[in-house]
């Protein structure tokens, strides 16, 4: 069996060339037939063990000053 290629992104998920089967803590198996799978490493994902980009910071930026002036 050929080795799987794994890509580690320090700011995000682990990318694995698929298809893959993931054995979870409780023994259940999650399977994906996609050609590349993003695995969650932060456990914030609602679709764990698959990454849904919940690891990204969600910051609101203030509107430009001209948009904050009262009219």
C-alpha positions as a LaTeX table, in Angstrom:
\begin{tabular}{lrrr}
\hline
Residue & $x$ (\AA) & $y$ (\AA) & $z$ (\AA) \\
\hline
Unk1 & 0.00 & 0.00 & 0.00 \\
Unk2 & 1.48 & 3.40 & $-0.94$ \\
Unk3 & 2.15 & 5.94 & 1.79 \\
Unk4 & $-0.39$ & 8.73 & 2.31 \\
Unk5 & 0.86 & 12.27 & 1.94 \\
Unk6 & 0.02 & 14.55 & 4.89 \\
Unk7 & 0.35 & 18.35 & 4.89 \\
Unk8 & 0.53 & 20.15 & 8.25 \\
Unk9 & $-0.62$ & 23.78 & 8.36 \\
Unk10 & 0.45 & 25.40 & 11.66 \\
Unk11 & $-2.52$ & 27.79 & 11.48 \\
Unk12 & $-5.15$ & 25.29 & 10.47 \\
Unk13 & $-6.07$ & 21.71 & 9.68 \\
Unk14 & $-4.01$ & 18.72 & 8.66 \\
Unk15 & $-4.55$ & 17.93 & 4.97 \\
Unk16 & $-4.44$ & 14.26 & 4.01 \\
Unk17 & $-4.60$ & 12.82 & 0.52 \\
Unk18 & $-7.72$ & 10.66 & 0.46 \\
Unk19 & $-9.73$ & 8.60 & 0.57 \\
Unk20 & $-9.33$ & 8.20 & 4.33 \\
Unk21 & $-10.93$ & 6.45 & 7.27 \\
Unk22 & $-10.58$ & 8.04 & 10.71 \\
Unk23 & $-11.10$ & 5.95 & 13.84 \\
Unk24 & $-12.56$ & 8.20 & 16.56 \\
Unk25 & $-12.10$ & 7.94 & 20.34 \\
Unk26 & $-15.32$ & 5.96 & 20.73 \\
Unk27 & $-14.30$ & 3.46 & 18.04 \\
Unk28 & $-16.62$ & 4.73 & 15.32 \\
Unk29 & $-15.15$ & 5.19 & 11.85 \\
Unk30 & $-15.57$ & 8.35 & 9.79 \\
Unk31 & $-14.83$ & 7.91 & 6.08 \\
Unk32 & $-14.26$ & 10.39 & 3.29 \\
Unk33 & $-13.70$ & 9.53 & $-0.36$ \\
Unk34 & $-12.48$ & 13.02 & $-1.30$ \\
Unk35 & $-9.06$ & 13.36 & $-2.94$ \\
Unk36 & $-7.85$ & 15.67 & $-0.13$ \\
Unk37 & $-9.37$ & 15.76 & 3.35 \\
Unk38 & $-8.95$ & 18.52 & 5.97 \\
Unk39 & $-8.76$ & 17.06 & 9.47 \\
Unk40 & $-9.61$ & 19.29 & 12.42 \\
Unk41 & $-6.85$ & 19.69 & 15.01 \\
Unk42 & $-8.47$ & 22.35 & 17.23 \\
Unk43 & $-11.69$ & 20.41 & 17.99 \\
Unk44 & $-13.82$ & 23.52 & 17.34 \\
Unk45 & $-15.33$ & 22.06 & 14.18 \\
Unk46 & $-19.03$ & 21.26 & 14.17 \\
Unk47 & $-18.25$ & 18.51 & 11.66 \\
Unk48 & $-15.38$ & 16.94 & 13.65 \\
Unk49 & $-13.16$ & 15.13 & 12.63 \\
Unk50 & $-13.49$ & 17.15 & 9.41 \\
Unk51 & $-12.37$ & 20.77 & 9.45 \\
Unk52 & $-15.03$ & 23.45 & 8.87 \\
Unk53 & $-12.57$ & 26.39 & 9.31 \\
Unk54 & $-13.75$ & 27.14 & 12.86 \\
Unk55 & $-10.08$ & 27.62 & 13.79 \\
Unk56 & $-9.99$ & 30.92 & 11.91 \\
Unk57 & $-10.31$ & 34.04 & 14.01 \\
Unk58 & $-13.45$ & 35.97 & 13.31 \\
Unk59 & $-12.73$ & 39.65 & 13.92 \\
Unk60 & $-14.98$ & 42.55 & 13.14 \\
Unk61 & $-13.30$ & 45.59 & 11.72 \\
Unk62 & $-14.53$ & 49.07 & 12.45 \\
Unk63 & $-16.06$ & 50.87 & 9.46 \\
Unk64 & $-13.94$ & 53.61 & 7.87 \\
Unk65 & $-14.19$ & 56.97 & 9.73 \\
Unk66 & $-16.29$ & 58.61 & 7.00 \\
Unk67 & $-18.99$ & 55.95 & 7.46 \\
Unk68 & $-19.19$ & 56.51 & 11.25 \\
Unk69 & $-20.06$ & 60.22 & 11.08 \\
Unk70 & $-23.65$ & 61.04 & 12.03 \\
Unk71 & $-25.75$ & 62.59 & 9.28 \\
\hline
\end{tabular}
